[in-house]
Short mmCIF file of C-alpha atoms in Angstrom, two decimals:
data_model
loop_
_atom_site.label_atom_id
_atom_site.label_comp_id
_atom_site.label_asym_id
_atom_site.label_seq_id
_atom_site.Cartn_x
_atom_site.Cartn_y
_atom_site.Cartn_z
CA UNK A 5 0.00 0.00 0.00
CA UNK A 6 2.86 2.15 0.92
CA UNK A 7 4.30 1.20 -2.52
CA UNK A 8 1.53 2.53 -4.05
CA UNK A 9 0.93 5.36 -2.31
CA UNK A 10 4.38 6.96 -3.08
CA UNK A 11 3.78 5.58 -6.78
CA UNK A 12 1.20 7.78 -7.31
CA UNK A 13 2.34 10.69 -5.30
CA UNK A 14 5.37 10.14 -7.86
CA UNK A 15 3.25 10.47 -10.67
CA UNK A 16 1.25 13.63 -9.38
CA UNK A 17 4.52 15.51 -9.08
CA UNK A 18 6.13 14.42 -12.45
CA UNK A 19 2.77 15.92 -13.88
CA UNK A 20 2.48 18.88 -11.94
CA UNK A 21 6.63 19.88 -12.64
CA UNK A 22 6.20 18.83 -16.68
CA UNK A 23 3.06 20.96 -16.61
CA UNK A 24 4.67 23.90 -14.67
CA UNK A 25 7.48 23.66 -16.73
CA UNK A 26 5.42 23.52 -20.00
CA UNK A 27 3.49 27.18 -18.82
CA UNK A 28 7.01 28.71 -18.67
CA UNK A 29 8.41 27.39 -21.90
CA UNK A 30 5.02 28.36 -23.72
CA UNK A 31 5.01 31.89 -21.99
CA UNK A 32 8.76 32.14 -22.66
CA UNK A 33 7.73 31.17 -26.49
CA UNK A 34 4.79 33.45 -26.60
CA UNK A 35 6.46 36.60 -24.92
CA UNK A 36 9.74 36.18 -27.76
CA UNK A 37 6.66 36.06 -30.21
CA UNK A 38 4.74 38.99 -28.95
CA UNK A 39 7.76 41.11 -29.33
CA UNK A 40 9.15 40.02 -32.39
CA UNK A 41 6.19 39.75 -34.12
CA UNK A 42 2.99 40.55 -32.63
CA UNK A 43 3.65 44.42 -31.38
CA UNK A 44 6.12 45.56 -34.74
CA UNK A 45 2.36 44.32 -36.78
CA UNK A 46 0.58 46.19 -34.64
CA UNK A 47 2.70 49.19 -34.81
CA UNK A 48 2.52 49.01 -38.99
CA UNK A 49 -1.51 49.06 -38.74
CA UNK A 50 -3.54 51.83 -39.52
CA UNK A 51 -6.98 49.94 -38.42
CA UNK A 52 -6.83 51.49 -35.01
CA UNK A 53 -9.98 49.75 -33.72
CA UNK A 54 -8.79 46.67 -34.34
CA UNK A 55 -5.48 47.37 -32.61
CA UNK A 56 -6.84 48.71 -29.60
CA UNK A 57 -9.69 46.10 -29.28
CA UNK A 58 -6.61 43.13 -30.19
CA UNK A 59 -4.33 45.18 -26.98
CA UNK A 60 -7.65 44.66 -25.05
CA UNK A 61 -8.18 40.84 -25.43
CA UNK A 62 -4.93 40.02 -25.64
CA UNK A 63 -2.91 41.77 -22.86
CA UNK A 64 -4.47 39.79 -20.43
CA UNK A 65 -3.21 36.40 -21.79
CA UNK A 66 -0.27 37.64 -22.40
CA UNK A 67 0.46 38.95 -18.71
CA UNK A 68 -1.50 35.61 -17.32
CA UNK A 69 2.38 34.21 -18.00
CA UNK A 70 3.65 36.08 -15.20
CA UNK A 71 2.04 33.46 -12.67
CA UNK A 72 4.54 30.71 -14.43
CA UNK A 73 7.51 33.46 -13.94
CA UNK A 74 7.68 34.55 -17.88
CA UNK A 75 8.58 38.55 -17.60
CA UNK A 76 6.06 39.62 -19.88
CA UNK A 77 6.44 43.86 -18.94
CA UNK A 78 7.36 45.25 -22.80
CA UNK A 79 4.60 42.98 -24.58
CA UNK A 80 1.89 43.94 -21.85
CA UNK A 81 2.73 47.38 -21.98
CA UNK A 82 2.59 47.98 -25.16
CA UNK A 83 -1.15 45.71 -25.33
CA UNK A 84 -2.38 48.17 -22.51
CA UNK A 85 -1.44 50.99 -24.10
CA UNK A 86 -3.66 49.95 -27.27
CA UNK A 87 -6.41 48.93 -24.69
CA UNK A 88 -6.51 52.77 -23.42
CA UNK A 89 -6.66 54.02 -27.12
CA UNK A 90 -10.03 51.96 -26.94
CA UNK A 91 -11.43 53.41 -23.50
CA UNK A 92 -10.08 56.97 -25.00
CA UNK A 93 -11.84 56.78 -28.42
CA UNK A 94 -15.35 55.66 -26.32
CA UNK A 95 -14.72 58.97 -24.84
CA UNK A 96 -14.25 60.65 -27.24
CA UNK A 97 -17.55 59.52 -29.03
CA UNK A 98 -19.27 60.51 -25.77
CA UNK A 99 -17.57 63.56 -25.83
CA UNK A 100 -19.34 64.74 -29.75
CA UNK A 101 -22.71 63.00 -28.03
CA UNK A 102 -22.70 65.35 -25.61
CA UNK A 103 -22.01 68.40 -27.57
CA UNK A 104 -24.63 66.95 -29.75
CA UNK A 105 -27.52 66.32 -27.18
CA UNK A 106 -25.83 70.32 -25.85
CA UNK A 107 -26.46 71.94 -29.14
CA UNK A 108 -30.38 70.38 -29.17
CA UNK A 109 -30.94 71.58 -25.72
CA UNK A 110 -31.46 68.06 -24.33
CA UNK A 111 -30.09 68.38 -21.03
CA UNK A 112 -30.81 65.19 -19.58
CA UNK A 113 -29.07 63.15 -22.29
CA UNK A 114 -26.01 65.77 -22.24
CA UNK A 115 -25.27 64.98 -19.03
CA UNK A 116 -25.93 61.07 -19.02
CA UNK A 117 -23.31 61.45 -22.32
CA UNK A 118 -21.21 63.64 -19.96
CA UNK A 119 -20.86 60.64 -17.37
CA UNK A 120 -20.14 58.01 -19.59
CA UNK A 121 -17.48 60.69 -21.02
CA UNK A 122 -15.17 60.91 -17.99
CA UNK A 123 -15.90 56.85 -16.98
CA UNK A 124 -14.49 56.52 -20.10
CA UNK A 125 -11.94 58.61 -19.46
CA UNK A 126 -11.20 57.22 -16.33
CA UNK A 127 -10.51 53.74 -17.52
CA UNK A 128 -8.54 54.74 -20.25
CA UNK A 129 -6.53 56.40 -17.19
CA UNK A 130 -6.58 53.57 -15.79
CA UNK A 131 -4.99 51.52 -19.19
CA UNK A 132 -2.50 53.85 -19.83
CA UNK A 133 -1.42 53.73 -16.02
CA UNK A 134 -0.95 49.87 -16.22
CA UNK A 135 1.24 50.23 -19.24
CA UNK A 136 3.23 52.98 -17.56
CA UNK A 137 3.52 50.83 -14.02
CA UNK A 138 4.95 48.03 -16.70
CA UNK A 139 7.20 50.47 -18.14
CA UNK A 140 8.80 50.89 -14.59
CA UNK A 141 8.75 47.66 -13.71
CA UNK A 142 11.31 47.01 -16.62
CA UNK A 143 13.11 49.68 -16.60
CA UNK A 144 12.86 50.28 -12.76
CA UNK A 145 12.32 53.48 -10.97
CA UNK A 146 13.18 56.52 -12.46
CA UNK A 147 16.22 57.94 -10.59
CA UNK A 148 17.53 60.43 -12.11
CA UNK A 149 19.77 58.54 -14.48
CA UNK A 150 19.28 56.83 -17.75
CA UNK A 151 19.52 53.68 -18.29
CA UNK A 152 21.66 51.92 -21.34
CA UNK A 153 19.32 51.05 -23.85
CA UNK A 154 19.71 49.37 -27.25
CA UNK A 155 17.24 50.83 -30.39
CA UNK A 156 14.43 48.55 -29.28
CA UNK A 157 14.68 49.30 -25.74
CA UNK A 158 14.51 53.05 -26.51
CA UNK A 159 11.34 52.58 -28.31
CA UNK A 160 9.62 51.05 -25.41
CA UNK A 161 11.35 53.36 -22.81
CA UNK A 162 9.06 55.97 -25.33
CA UNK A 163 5.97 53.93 -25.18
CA UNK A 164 6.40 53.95 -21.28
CA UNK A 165 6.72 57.60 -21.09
CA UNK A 166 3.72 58.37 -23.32
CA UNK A 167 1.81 55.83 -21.83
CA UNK A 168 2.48 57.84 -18.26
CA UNK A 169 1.63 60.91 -19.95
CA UNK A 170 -1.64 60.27 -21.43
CA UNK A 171 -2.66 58.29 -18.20
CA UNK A 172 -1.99 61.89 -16.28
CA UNK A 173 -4.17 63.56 -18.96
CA UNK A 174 -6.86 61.60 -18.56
CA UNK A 175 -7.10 60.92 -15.17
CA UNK A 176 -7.53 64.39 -15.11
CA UNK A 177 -10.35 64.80 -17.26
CA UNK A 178 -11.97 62.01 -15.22
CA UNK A 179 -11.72 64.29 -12.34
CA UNK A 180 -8.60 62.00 -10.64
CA UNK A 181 -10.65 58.70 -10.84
CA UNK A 182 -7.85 56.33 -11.62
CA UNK A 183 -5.76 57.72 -8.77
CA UNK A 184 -2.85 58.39 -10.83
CA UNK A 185 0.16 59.03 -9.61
CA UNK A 186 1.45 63.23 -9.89
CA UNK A 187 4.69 62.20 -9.97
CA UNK A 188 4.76 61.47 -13.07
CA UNK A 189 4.72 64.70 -15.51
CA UNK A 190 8.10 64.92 -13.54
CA UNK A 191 9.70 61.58 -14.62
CA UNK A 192 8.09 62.18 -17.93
CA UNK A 193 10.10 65.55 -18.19
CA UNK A 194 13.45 64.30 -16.65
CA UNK A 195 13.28 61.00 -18.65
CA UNK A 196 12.13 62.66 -22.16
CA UNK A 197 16.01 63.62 -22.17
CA UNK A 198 17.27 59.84 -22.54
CA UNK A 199 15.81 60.03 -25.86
CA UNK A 200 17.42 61.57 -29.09
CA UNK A 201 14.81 64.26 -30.11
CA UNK A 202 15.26 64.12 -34.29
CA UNK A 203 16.15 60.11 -33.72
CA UNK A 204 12.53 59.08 -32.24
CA UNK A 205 10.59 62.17 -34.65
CA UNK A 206 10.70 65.01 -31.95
CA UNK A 207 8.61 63.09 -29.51
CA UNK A 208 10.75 63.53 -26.82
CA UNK A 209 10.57 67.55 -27.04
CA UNK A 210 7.14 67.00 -27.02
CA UNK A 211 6.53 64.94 -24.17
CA UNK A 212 8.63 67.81 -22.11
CA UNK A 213 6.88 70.76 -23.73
CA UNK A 214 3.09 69.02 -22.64
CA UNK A 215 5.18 68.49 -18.82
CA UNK A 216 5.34 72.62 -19.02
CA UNK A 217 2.07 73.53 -20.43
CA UNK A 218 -0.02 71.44 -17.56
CA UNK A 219 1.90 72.17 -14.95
CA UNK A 220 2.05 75.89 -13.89
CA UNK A 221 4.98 77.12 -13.46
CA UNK A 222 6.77 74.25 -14.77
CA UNK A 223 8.46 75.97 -17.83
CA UNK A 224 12.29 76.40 -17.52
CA UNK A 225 13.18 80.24 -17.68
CA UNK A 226 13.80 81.29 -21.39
CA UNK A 227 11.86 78.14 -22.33
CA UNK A 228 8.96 78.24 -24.99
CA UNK A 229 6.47 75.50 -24.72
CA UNK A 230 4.24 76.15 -27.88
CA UNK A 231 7.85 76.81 -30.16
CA UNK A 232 9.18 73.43 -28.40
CA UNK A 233 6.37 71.40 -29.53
CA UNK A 234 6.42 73.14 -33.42
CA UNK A 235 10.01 72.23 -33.07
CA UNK A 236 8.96 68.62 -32.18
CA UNK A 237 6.02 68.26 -34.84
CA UNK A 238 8.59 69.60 -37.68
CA UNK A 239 10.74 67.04 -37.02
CA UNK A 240 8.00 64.06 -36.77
CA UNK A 241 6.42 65.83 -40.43
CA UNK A 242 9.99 65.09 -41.38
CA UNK A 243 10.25 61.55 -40.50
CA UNK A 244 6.55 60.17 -41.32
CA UNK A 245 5.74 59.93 -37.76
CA UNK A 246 3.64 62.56 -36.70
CA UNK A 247 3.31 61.44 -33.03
CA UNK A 248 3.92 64.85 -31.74
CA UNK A 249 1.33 65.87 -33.53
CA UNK A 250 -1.35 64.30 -30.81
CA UNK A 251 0.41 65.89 -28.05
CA UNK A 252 0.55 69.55 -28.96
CA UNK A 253 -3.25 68.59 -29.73
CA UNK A 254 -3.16 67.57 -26.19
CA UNK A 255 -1.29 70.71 -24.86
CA UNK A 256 -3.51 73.05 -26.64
CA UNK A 257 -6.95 71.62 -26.40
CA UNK A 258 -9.14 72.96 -23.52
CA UNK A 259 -6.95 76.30 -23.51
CA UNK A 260 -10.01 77.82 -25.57
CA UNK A 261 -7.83 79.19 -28.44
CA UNK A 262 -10.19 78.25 -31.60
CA UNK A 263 -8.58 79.79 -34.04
CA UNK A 264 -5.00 78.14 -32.51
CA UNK A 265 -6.53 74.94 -32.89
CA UNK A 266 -8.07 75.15 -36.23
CA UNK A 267 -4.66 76.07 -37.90
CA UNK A 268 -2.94 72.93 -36.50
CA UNK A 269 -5.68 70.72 -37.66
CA UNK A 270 -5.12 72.65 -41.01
CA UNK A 271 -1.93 72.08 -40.75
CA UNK A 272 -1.80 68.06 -39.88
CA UNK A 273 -4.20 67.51 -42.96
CA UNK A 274 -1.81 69.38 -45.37
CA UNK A 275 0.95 67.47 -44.11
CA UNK A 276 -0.89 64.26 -44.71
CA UNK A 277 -1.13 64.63 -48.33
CA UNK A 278 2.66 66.00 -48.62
CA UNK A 279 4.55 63.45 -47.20
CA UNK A 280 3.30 59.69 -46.66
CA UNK A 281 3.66 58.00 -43.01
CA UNK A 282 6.43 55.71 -42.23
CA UNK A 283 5.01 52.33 -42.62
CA UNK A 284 6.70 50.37 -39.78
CA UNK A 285 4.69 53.08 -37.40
CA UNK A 286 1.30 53.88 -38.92
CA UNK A 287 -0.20 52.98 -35.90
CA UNK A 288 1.57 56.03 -34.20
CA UNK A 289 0.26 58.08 -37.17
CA UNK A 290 -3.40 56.87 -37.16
CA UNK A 291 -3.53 57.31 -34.10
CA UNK A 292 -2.34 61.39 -34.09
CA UNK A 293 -4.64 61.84 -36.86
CA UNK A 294 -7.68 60.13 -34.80
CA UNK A 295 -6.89 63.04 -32.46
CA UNK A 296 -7.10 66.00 -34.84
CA UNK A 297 -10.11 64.32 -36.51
CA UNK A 298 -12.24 64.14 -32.97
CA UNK A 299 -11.29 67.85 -32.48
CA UNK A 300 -12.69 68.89 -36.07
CA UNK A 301 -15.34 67.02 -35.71
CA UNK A 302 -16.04 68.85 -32.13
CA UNK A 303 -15.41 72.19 -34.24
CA UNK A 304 -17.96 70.89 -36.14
CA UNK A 305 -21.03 69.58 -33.77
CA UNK A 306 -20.60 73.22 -31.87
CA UNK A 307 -21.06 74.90 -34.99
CA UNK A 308 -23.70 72.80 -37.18
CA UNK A 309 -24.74 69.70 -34.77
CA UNK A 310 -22.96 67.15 -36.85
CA UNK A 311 -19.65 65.92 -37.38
CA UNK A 312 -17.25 67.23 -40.14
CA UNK A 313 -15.88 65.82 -43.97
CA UNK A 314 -13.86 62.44 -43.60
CA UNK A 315 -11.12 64.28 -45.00
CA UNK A 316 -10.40 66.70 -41.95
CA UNK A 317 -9.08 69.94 -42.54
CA UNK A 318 -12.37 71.66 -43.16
CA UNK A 319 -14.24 74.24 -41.14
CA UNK A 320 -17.97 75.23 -41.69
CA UNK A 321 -18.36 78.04 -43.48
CA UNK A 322 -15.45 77.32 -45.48
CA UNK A 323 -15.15 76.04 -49.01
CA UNK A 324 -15.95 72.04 -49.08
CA UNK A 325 -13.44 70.00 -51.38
CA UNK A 326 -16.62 67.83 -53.28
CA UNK A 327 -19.36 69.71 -52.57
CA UNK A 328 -20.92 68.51 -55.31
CA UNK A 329 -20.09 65.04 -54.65
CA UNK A 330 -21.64 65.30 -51.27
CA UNK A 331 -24.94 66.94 -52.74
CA UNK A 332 -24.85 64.15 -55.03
CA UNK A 333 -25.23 61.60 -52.09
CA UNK A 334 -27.94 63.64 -50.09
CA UNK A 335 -30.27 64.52 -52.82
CA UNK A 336 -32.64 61.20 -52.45
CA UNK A 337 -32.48 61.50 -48.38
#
């Protein structure tokens, strides 16, 4: 009895270790995969929905691996990053509901759109703080010195630092829901200067010039926020990668300068159709030019009640590229 007692106790364990060891070869596999192959695919889409919604079902598998020991922190952050995009864009949609419901006088259903508007804004928060907790966790705690990075380790240090920037943004605007840390438009700032500005499209220079313009008194003596960021944007224009395009959008929305913001959504669109968008990144780009679209189309619902052309650029009262194209499709309706 004895004998077969330890026999199967034997057997449990061989199955138990094989199975353990299994998880952490198949989370070892699927974390090498993620970052070789999964997250540079992701990066070269332009379907932002379907990036975002894949960072949303997948990060969670992904970081499951974790409980086998797999270190899973640059393929998790970047998958929570694209889940925020998701909680950001529902915000956004809330956002042009509300000025909708606003512009019809329906008060009731503005503010019901005006709740689910900073929820929304609150998870993405939320999303973007994950991503920026696994930035640290990688790359540890920011201490005032930078760490050595190869080329692909620079692009995620990035990643990390936007992801902590946007999660300040819109905690924020979800009236400090998520609980995110203030310490961060500090690291953001400090950190931003580990990063080559004209090698990574000017990003960096943006990241520090957003630090400045949401944090009073912030701004370095003989420093220029709005001329940093043009600075930065020229330099993304340059390279394809227009990423520093969404944050002056960032810096300079809510400061309730119209005519300020119409010119650099103007501006975005004519760079557009100059130069084309680095393919490896479109995902950066597409997802800059999602934010200059939602702030048309805001332009737009204030204005007329409904959102703006597909092709962004336009203001009403202005002269419509197609015009008679779009008569063309309205005339049976």
């Amino acid at each position: 009895m004895k004998k077969l007692i330890l026999f199967f106790v034997t057997i449990v364990t061989i199955n138990v270790f094989n199975c353990s060891l299994v998880y952490r070869v198949t989370g070892r596999t699927l974390n090498s995969y993620a970052a070789d192959n999964l997250v540079p695919y992701l990066l070269a889409s332009d379907d932002i929905d379907s990036v975002c919604t894949g960072g949303t079902a997948l990060g969670p598998l992904i970081a499951s691996f974790e409980r086998v020991g797999t270190s899973v922190e640059l393929p998790v952050m970047v998958a929570q990053m694209g889940a925020g995009i998701c909680a950001e864009r529902k915000a956004q949609e809330a956002e042009l509901s509300y000025l909708a419901a606003v512009k019809k006088g329906k008060g009731e259903e503005a503010s019901d759109f005006q709740a689910v508007q900073i929820r929304q804004h609150g998870l993405a928060a939320k999303r973007y703080g994950d991503s920026y907790n696994r930035f640290l966790q990688y790359f540890g705690e920011w201490k005032g010195k930078c760490p050595s990075m190869n080329d692909e380790e620079e692009f995620y240090f990035m990643v990390g630092l936007a992801s902590g920037l946007l999660a300040i943004l819109h905690d924020r605007a979800a009236q400090g829901y998520a609980g995110i840390t203030t310490e961060i438009p500090s690291v953001v700032s400090q950190a931003s200067k580990c990063l080559e500005p004209k090698k990574w499209w000017g990003t960096p220079l943006a990241f520090e010039a957003v630090v400045w313009l949401s944090v009073p008194g912030a701004t370095p003596e003989g420093k220029d926020a709005f001329k940093q960021l043009e600075e930065a944007v020229r330099m993304g224009d340059q390279a394809g990668v227009r990423l520093s395009r969404a944050f002056q959008l960032q810096g300079v929305a809510g400061r309730g300068n119209l005519e300020l913001m119409k010119k650099l959504i103007q501006e975005h669109a004519k760079s557009l159709e100059q130069s084309p968008p680095k393919k490896e990144f479109r995902l950066l780009e597409t997802f800059a030019e999602s934010l200059s679209r939602h702030e048309s189309d805001k332009i737009w619902v204030k204005e007329t009640g409904h959102r703006g052309p597909i092709h962004f650029g336009q203001f009403p009262g202005g002269k419509r590229k197609n015009a008679k194209e779009d008569d063309d499709l309205l005339k049976d309706l």
